[in-house]
Amino acid sequence: MIKRTVWIIAAIVGGAIAVLAVVAWVLAANAPARQMAFPPWYPATNDSGDPAFVDFENHVPCAVDDSPAEDCQRVKFSLVLYRDAESNEPTTYVMSRLRVGVSNDRQVNEGTWSIGQGTALDPEATVYQLDTGAPEGLDVYWPIGDDILFVLDEQLMPRVGDAAYGYALNSVPLGKWNSVPE
């Protein structure tokens, strides 16, 4: 009688452990992945306290460099523009380039920017002109509405990309934290 009771208790405990193991596995499989979050790479305000006005980003071809690195897969490109909080006049910019496949080092350029007029396609178009601190070929931009920015070449024409990446930058929410799985 005692042996039979021990076997029944052992079977019940064993079954309970098996059920708990299955429940734990199901919960773990359906749990949201843990995320690591990274703050924006740029400051919310410049040294004068002017707020960031817009952040344009995209992946652009490695040909953005005069001599692209051999291992370059693409360039993560970002341009953040700052404006005076009271007058809304352009003040400074900060530009970032990170060459995927080459290194995790971010190349940053900073300077001032102004608003001008005229592209090769539209002499009345608004253009954003960066100062001499910007790399050659990345110093003139054509905003299309509030959300798209074309990089212009030396002839003030939109730069042409390749089959994988182009030179149209998209606005992204300011101050957005980027999350990646751990």
Coordinates of N, CA and C in Angstrom, one line a residue:
M1 N 0.8 -1.2 0.0 CA 0.0 0.0 0.0 C 0.9 1.3 0.0
I2 N 1.9 1.3 0.8 CA 2.8 2.4 0.9 C 3.5 2.6 -0.4
K3 N 4.0 1.4 -1.0 CA 4.7 1.5 -2.3 C 3.8 2.1 -3.4
R4 N 2.6 1.7 -3.4 CA 1.6 2.2 -4.4 C 1.4 3.7 -4.2
T5 N 1.3 4.2 -2.9 CA 1.1 5.6 -2.6 C 2.3 6.4 -3.1
V6 N 3.5 5.9 -2.8 CA 4.7 6.5 -3.2 C 4.8 6.7 -4.7
W7 N 4.4 5.6 -5.4 CA 4.4 5.7 -6.9 C 3.4 6.7 -7.4
I8 N 2.2 6.8 -6.8 CA 1.2 7.7 -7.2 C 1.7 9.2 -6.9
I9 N 2.3 9.4 -5.8 CA 2.8 10.7 -5.5 C 3.9 11.1 -6.4
A10 N 4.8 10.1 -6.7 CA 5.9 10.4 -7.6 C 5.4 10.7 -9.0
A11 N 4.4 10.0 -9.5 CA 3.8 10.2 -10.8 C 3.1 11.6 -10.8
I12 N 2.4 12.0 -9.8 CA 1.8 13.3 -9.7 C 2.9 14.4 -9.7
V13 N 3.9 14.3 -8.9 CA 5.0 15.3 -8.9 C 5.7 15.3 -10.2
G14 N 6.0 14.2 -10.8 CA 6.7 14.1 -12.1 C 5.8 14.8 -13.2
G15 N 4.5 14.5 -13.2 CA 3.6 15.1 -14.1 C 3.5 16.6 -13.9
A16 N 3.5 17.1 -12.7 CA 3.5 18.5 -12.4 C 4.7 19.2 -12.9
I17 N 5.9 18.6 -12.7 CA 7.1 19.1 -13.1 C 7.1 19.2 -14.7
A18 N 6.6 18.2 -15.3 CA 6.6 18.2 -16.8 C 5.7 19.3 -17.3
V19 N 4.5 19.5 -16.6 CA 3.6 20.6 -17.0 C 4.3 21.9 -16.8
L20 N 4.9 22.1 -15.7 CA 5.6 23.4 -15.4 C 6.7 23.7 -16.4
A21 N 7.4 22.6 -16.8 CA 8.5 22.8 -17.8 C 7.9 23.3 -19.1
V22 N 6.8 22.7 -19.5 CA 6.2 23.0 -20.8 C 5.7 24.5 -20.7
V23 N 5.0 24.8 -19.6 CA 4.5 26.2 -19.4 C 5.7 27.2 -19.4
A24 N 6.8 26.9 -18.8 CA 8.0 27.8 -18.8 C 8.5 27.9 -20.2
W25 N 8.6 26.8 -20.9 CA 9.1 26.9 -22.3 C 8.2 27.8 -23.2
V26 N 6.9 27.6 -23.1 CA 5.9 28.4 -23.8 C 6.0 29.9 -23.5
L27 N 6.1 30.2 -22.2 CA 6.3 31.6 -21.8 C 7.6 32.2 -22.3
A28 N 8.7 31.4 -22.3 CA 9.9 31.9 -22.7 C 9.9 32.1 -24.3
A29 N 9.3 31.2 -25.0 CA 9.2 31.3 -26.4 C 8.4 32.5 -26.9
N30 N 7.4 32.9 -26.1 CA 6.5 34.0 -26.5 C 6.8 35.3 -25.8
A31 N 7.8 35.3 -25.0 CA 8.2 36.6 -24.3 C 8.8 37.5 -25.3
P32 N 8.6 38.8 -25.2 CA 9.2 39.7 -26.1 C 10.7 39.7 -26.0
A33 N 11.4 39.8 -27.1 CA 12.9 39.8 -27.1 C 13.4 41.0 -26.3
R34 N 14.5 40.8 -25.5 CA 15.1 41.9 -24.8 C 15.7 42.8 -25.8
Q35 N 15.6 44.1 -25.5 CA 16.1 45.1 -26.4 C 17.2 46.0 -25.7
M36 N 18.2 46.4 -26.5 CA 19.1 47.3 -26.0 C 18.8 48.6 -26.7
A37 N 18.8 49.7 -26.0 CA 18.4 51.0 -26.6 C 19.6 52.0 -26.6
F38 N 19.7 52.7 -27.7 CA 20.8 53.7 -27.8 C 20.2 55.0 -28.0
P39 N 20.7 56.0 -27.3 CA 20.2 57.4 -27.5 C 20.7 57.9 -28.9
P40 N 20.1 59.0 -29.3 CA 20.5 59.6 -30.6 C 22.0 60.0 -30.5
W41 N 22.7 60.0 -31.6 CA 24.1 60.2 -31.7 C 24.4 61.7 -31.6
Y42 N 23.4 62.6 -31.8 CA 23.6 64.0 -31.8 C 22.9 64.7 -30.6
P43 N 23.4 65.9 -30.2 CA 22.7 66.6 -29.1 C 21.4 67.2 -29.5
A44 N 20.5 67.3 -28.5 CA 19.1 67.9 -28.8 C 19.3 69.4 -29.1
T45 N 20.3 70.0 -28.6 CA 20.5 71.4 -28.9 C 22.0 71.6 -29.2
N46 N 22.3 72.6 -30.0 CA 23.7 72.9 -30.3 C 24.4 73.7 -29.1
D47 N 25.6 74.1 -29.3 CA 26.3 74.8 -28.2 C 25.7 76.1 -27.8
S48 N 24.9 76.7 -28.7 CA 24.2 78.0 -28.4 C 22.9 77.8 -27.8
G49 N 22.4 76.5 -27.7 CA 21.1 76.2 -27.2 C 20.0 76.2 -28.2
D50 N 20.4 76.3 -29.5 CA 19.4 76.2 -30.6 C 18.9 74.7 -30.7
P51 N 17.6 74.5 -30.8 CA 17.1 73.1 -30.9 C 17.4 72.5 -32.3
A52 N 17.5 71.2 -32.3 CA 17.5 70.5 -33.6 C 16.2 70.7 -34.3
F53 N 16.3 71.0 -35.5 CA 15.1 71.3 -36.3 C 14.6 70.0 -37.1
V54 N 15.5 69.2 -37.6 CA 15.2 68.0 -38.4 C 16.4 67.1 -38.4
D55 N 16.1 65.8 -38.5 CA 17.2 64.8 -38.7 C 16.9 64.0 -39.9
F56 N 17.7 64.2 -41.0 CA 17.6 63.4 -42.2 C 18.5 62.3 -42.2
E57 N 18.1 61.1 -42.5 CA 19.0 59.9 -42.5 C 18.6 59.0 -43.7
N58 N 19.6 58.2 -44.0 CA 19.4 57.0 -45.0 C 20.7 56.3 -45.1
H59 N 20.7 55.2 -45.8 CA 21.9 54.5 -46.2 C 22.2 54.9 -47.6
V60 N 23.4 55.4 -47.8 CA 23.8 55.9 -49.1 C 24.9 55.0 -49.7
P61 N 25.2 55.0 -51.0 CA 26.2 54.2 -51.6 C 27.6 54.6 -51.0
C62 N 28.5 53.6 -51.0 CA 29.9 53.9 -50.6 C 30.6 54.9 -51.5
A63 N 30.1 55.1 -52.7 CA 30.6 56.1 -53.6 C 30.5 57.5 -53.1
V64 N 29.8 57.7 -52.0 CA 29.8 59.0 -51.4 C 31.2 59.5 -51.0
D65 N 32.1 58.5 -50.8 CA 33.5 58.9 -50.6 C 34.3 58.9 -51.9
D66 N 35.2 59.8 -52.0 CA 36.0 59.9 -53.2 C 36.7 58.5 -53.5
S67 N 37.3 57.9 -52.5 CA 37.9 56.6 -52.6 C 37.3 55.7 -51.6
P68 N 36.2 55.0 -52.0 CA 35.5 54.1 -51.1 C 36.4 53.0 -50.6
A69 N 36.2 52.7 -49.3 CA 37.0 51.6 -48.7 C 36.5 50.3 -49.4
E70 N 37.5 49.3 -49.5 CA 37.2 48.1 -50.2 C 36.1 47.3 -49.6
D71 N 36.1 47.3 -48.2 CA 35.1 46.4 -47.5 C 33.8 47.2 -47.2
C72 N 33.6 48.4 -47.8 CA 32.4 49.2 -47.5 C 31.2 48.5 -48.1
Q73 N 30.1 48.3 -47.3 CA 28.9 47.8 -47.8 C 27.9 48.9 -48.1
R74 N 27.9 49.9 -47.3 CA 27.0 51.1 -47.4 C 27.4 52.1 -46.4
V75 N 26.9 53.3 -46.5 CA 27.3 54.3 -45.5 C 26.0 54.8 -44.8
K76 N 25.9 54.7 -43.5 CA 24.8 55.2 -42.7 C 25.1 56.7 -42.7
F77 N 24.2 57.5 -43.2 CA 24.4 58.9 -43.4 C 23.3 59.7 -42.6
S78 N 23.7 60.7 -41.9 CA 22.7 61.5 -41.1 C 23.1 63.0 -41.2
L79 N 22.1 63.8 -41.3 CA 22.3 65.3 -41.3 C 21.3 65.9 -40.4
V80 N 21.7 66.5 -39.3 CA 20.8 67.2 -38.3 C 21.0 68.7 -38.5
L81 N 19.9 69.4 -38.7 CA 20.0 70.8 -38.8 C 19.4 71.5 -37.6
Y82 N 20.0 72.6 -37.2 CA 19.6 73.3 -36.0 C 19.1 74.7 -36.4
R83 N 18.1 75.3 -35.8 CA 17.6 76.6 -36.1 C 17.5 77.4 -34.8
D84 N 17.6 78.7 -34.9 CA 17.4 79.6 -33.8 C 15.9 79.4 -33.3
A85 N 15.8 79.3 -32.0 CA 14.4 79.0 -31.4 C 13.5 80.2 -31.6
E86 N 14.0 81.4 -31.6 CA 13.1 82.6 -31.7 C 12.9 83.0 -33.1
S87 N 14.0 83.1 -33.9 CA 13.9 83.7 -35.3 C 13.6 82.6 -36.3
N88 N 13.8 81.3 -36.0 CA 13.7 80.2 -36.9 C 14.8 80.2 -38.0
E89 N 15.8 81.0 -37.8 CA 16.8 81.1 -38.8 C 17.8 79.9 -38.7
P90 N 18.4 79.5 -39.8 CA 19.3 78.4 -39.7 C 20.5 78.8 -38.9
T91 N 21.1 77.8 -38.1 CA 22.3 78.1 -37.4 C 23.4 77.1 -37.7
T92 N 23.3 75.9 -37.1 CA 24.4 75.0 -37.3 C 23.8 73.6 -37.8
Y93 N 24.8 72.8 -38.2 CA 24.4 71.4 -38.6 C 25.5 70.5 -38.0
V94 N 25.1 69.2 -37.9 CA 26.0 68.1 -37.6 C 25.7 67.0 -38.5
M95 N 26.8 66.4 -39.2 CA 26.7 65.4 -40.2 C 27.4 64.2 -39.7
S96 N 26.8 63.0 -39.9 CA 27.5 61.8 -39.5 C 27.5 60.8 -40.6
R97 N 28.7 60.1 -40.7 CA 28.8 59.0 -41.7 C 29.5 57.8 -41.0
L98 N 28.9 56.7 -41.1 CA 29.4 55.5 -40.6 C 29.4 54.4 -41.7
R99 N 30.6 53.9 -42.0 CA 30.8 53.0 -43.1 C 30.6 51.6 -42.6
V100 N 29.5 51.0 -43.0 CA 29.2 49.6 -42.6 C 30.1 48.6 -43.3
G101 N 30.7 47.7 -42.6 CA 31.6 46.7 -43.1 C 33.1 47.2 -43.0
V102 N 33.3 48.5 -42.6 CA 34.6 49.0 -42.5 C 35.0 49.2 -41.0
S103 N 34.2 49.9 -40.3 CA 34.4 50.1 -38.9 C 33.2 50.7 -38.2
N104 N 33.2 50.8 -36.9 CA 32.1 51.4 -36.2 C 32.4 52.8 -35.8
D105 N 33.4 53.4 -36.4 CA 33.8 54.8 -36.1 C 32.9 55.7 -36.9
R106 N 32.3 56.7 -36.2 CA 31.5 57.6 -36.8 C 32.3 58.9 -37.2
Q107 N 32.2 59.3 -38.4 CA 32.9 60.5 -38.9 C 31.9 61.6 -38.8
V108 N 32.2 62.7 -38.1 CA 31.3 63.8 -37.9 C 31.9 65.1 -38.4
N109 N 31.1 65.8 -39.1 CA 31.4 67.2 -39.6 C 30.4 68.1 -39.0
E110 N 30.8 69.3 -38.6 CA 29.9 70.3 -38.0 C 30.2 71.6 -38.7
G111 N 29.2 72.5 -38.7 CA 29.4 73.9 -39.2 C 28.1 74.6 -39.2
T112 N 28.0 75.6 -40.1 CA 26.8 76.4 -40.2 C 26.1 76.1 -41.6
W113 N 24.9 76.4 -41.6 CA 24.1 76.2 -42.9 C 23.2 77.4 -43.2
S114 N 22.9 77.6 -44.4 CA 22.0 78.7 -44.8 C 21.0 78.2 -45.9
I115 N 20.0 79.0 -46.1 CA 19.0 78.6 -47.1 C 19.2 79.5 -48.3
G116 N 19.3 78.8 -49.5 CA 19.5 79.5 -50.7 C 18.4 79.1 -51.7
Q117 N 18.6 79.4 -53.0 CA 17.6 79.1 -54.0 C 18.2 78.6 -55.3
G118 N 17.6 77.7 -55.9 CA 17.9 77.2 -57.3 C 18.6 75.9 -57.4
T119 N 18.1 75.0 -58.2 CA 18.7 73.8 -58.6 C 18.7 73.8 -60.1
A120 N 19.4 72.8 -60.7 CA 19.5 72.7 -62.1 C 18.1 72.4 -62.7
L121 N 17.3 71.7 -61.9 CA 15.9 71.4 -62.4 C 14.9 72.4 -62.0
D122 N 15.1 73.3 -61.1 CA 14.1 74.3 -60.6 C 14.8 75.5 -60.1
P123 N 14.9 76.6 -60.8 CA 15.7 77.7 -60.4 C 15.0 78.4 -59.2
E124 N 13.7 78.1 -58.9 CA 13.0 78.7 -57.7 C 13.1 77.8 -56.5
A125 N 13.6 76.6 -56.6 CA 13.6 75.7 -55.5 C 14.5 76.2 -54.3
T126 N 14.0 75.8 -53.1 CA 14.8 76.1 -51.9 C 15.9 75.1 -51.9
V127 N 17.1 75.5 -51.5 CA 18.3 74.7 -51.2 C 18.9 75.0 -49.9
Y128 N 19.4 73.9 -49.3 CA 20.2 74.1 -48.0 C 21.6 74.0 -48.4
Q129 N 22.4 75.0 -48.0 CA 23.8 75.1 -48.3 C 24.6 75.0 -47.0
L130 N 25.5 74.0 -46.9 CA 26.4 73.8 -45.8 C 27.7 74.6 -46.0
D131 N 28.3 75.0 -44.9 CA 29.6 75.8 -45.1 C 30.7 74.9 -45.5
T132 N 31.9 75.4 -45.5 CA 33.1 74.7 -46.0 C 33.5 73.6 -45.1
G133 N 32.9 73.4 -43.9 CA 33.2 72.3 -43.1 C 32.6 71.0 -43.6
A134 N 31.7 71.1 -44.5 CA 31.1 69.9 -45.1 C 32.0 69.3 -46.2
P135 N 32.0 67.9 -46.3 CA 32.7 67.3 -47.4 C 32.2 67.7 -48.7
E136 N 33.1 67.8 -49.7 CA 32.8 68.2 -51.1 C 31.8 67.1 -51.6
G137 N 30.7 67.6 -52.2 CA 29.7 66.7 -52.7 C 28.6 66.4 -51.7
L138 N 28.8 66.9 -50.5 CA 27.7 66.7 -49.5 C 27.4 68.0 -48.8
D139 N 27.5 69.1 -49.6 CA 27.3 70.4 -49.1 C 26.0 71.2 -49.6
V140 N 25.3 70.6 -50.6 CA 24.1 71.3 -51.1 C 23.0 70.2 -51.1
Y141 N 21.8 70.7 -50.6 CA 20.6 69.8 -50.5 C 19.4 70.4 -51.0
W142 N 18.5 69.6 -51.5 CA 17.2 70.1 -52.0 C 16.1 69.5 -51.2
P143 N 15.4 70.3 -50.3 CA 14.3 69.7 -49.5 C 13.1 69.6 -50.4
I144 N 12.5 68.4 -50.4 CA 11.2 68.2 -51.1 C 10.2 68.0 -50.0
G145 N 9.4 69.1 -49.7 CA 8.5 69.0 -48.6 C 9.3 69.0 -47.3
D146 N 8.7 68.5 -46.2 CA 9.3 68.4 -44.9 C 10.1 67.1 -44.7
D147 N 9.8 66.1 -45.5 CA 10.3 64.8 -45.1 C 11.4 64.2 -46.0
I148 N 11.7 64.8 -47.2 CA 12.7 64.3 -48.1 C 13.7 65.3 -48.4
L149 N 15.0 64.9 -48.5 CA 16.1 65.8 -48.8 C 17.0 65.1 -49.8
F150 N 17.1 65.7 -51.0 CA 18.0 65.2 -52.0 C 19.4 65.8 -51.9
V151 N 20.4 64.9 -52.0 CA 21.7 65.4 -52.0 C 22.0 65.8 -53.4
L152 N 22.5 67.1 -53.6 CA 22.8 67.6 -55.0 C 24.3 67.5 -55.3
D153 N 24.6 67.3 -56.6 CA 26.0 67.2 -57.0 C 26.5 68.6 -57.4
E154 N 27.6 68.7 -58.0 CA 28.3 70.0 -58.3 C 27.5 70.8 -59.3
Q155 N 26.7 70.1 -60.1 CA 25.8 70.8 -61.1 C 24.4 71.1 -60.6
L156 N 24.3 70.9 -59.3 CA 23.0 71.1 -58.6 C 21.9 70.2 -59.1
M157 N 22.3 69.0 -59.5 CA 21.3 67.9 -59.9 C 21.3 66.9 -58.7
P158 N 20.2 66.3 -58.5 CA 20.1 65.2 -57.5 C 21.2 64.1 -57.8
R159 N 21.9 63.7 -56.8 CA 22.9 62.7 -57.0 C 22.2 61.4 -57.3
V160 N 22.8 60.6 -58.2 CA 22.2 59.3 -58.5 C 22.9 58.2 -57.8
G161 N 22.1 57.3 -57.2 CA 22.7 56.2 -56.4 C 22.9 55.0 -57.3
D162 N 22.9 53.8 -56.7 CA 23.1 52.5 -57.4 C 21.8 51.7 -57.2
A163 N 21.9 50.4 -57.6 CA 20.7 49.6 -57.5 C 20.2 49.4 -56.0
A164 N 21.1 49.5 -55.1 CA 20.8 49.2 -53.7 C 20.5 50.5 -52.9
Y165 N 21.2 51.5 -53.1 CA 21.1 52.7 -52.2 C 21.1 54.0 -53.1
G166 N 20.4 55.0 -52.6 CA 20.3 56.3 -53.3 C 20.6 57.4 -52.4
Y167 N 20.5 58.6 -52.9 CA 20.8 59.8 -52.1 C 19.6 60.7 -51.7
A168 N 18.5 60.0 -51.5 CA 17.3 60.7 -51.0 C 17.3 60.4 -49.5
L169 N 17.4 61.5 -48.7 CA 17.4 61.3 -47.2 C 16.0 61.5 -46.7
N170 N 15.6 60.8 -45.7 CA 14.3 60.8 -45.1 C 14.4 61.4 -43.7
S171 N 13.4 62.2 -43.4 CA 13.4 62.8 -42.0 C 12.9 61.7 -41.0
V172 N 13.5 61.6 -39.9 CA 13.2 60.7 -38.8 C 12.8 61.5 -37.6
P173 N 12.1 60.9 -36.7 CA 11.7 61.6 -35.5 C 12.9 62.1 -34.7
L174 N 12.9 63.3 -34.3 CA 14.0 63.9 -33.5 C 14.1 63.2 -32.2
G175 N 15.3 62.9 -31.7 CA 15.5 62.3 -30.4 C 15.1 60.9 -30.3
K176 N 14.9 60.2 -31.4 CA 14.5 58.8 -31.4 C 15.6 57.9 -30.9
W177 N 15.3 57.1 -29.9 CA 16.2 56.1 -29.4 C 16.1 54.9 -30.4
N178 N 17.3 54.3 -30.7 CA 17.3 53.1 -31.6 C 17.4 51.9 -30.7
S179 N 16.6 50.9 -31.0 CA 16.6 49.6 -30.3 C 17.0 48.5 -31.1
V180 N 17.8 47.6 -30.6 CA 18.3 46.4 -31.3 C 18.2 45.2 -30.3
P181 N 17.9 44.0 -30.8 CA 17.9 42.8 -29.9 C 19.2 42.6 -29.2
E182 N 19.2 42.1 -28.0 CA 20.4 41.8 -27.3 C 21.0 40.6 -27.8

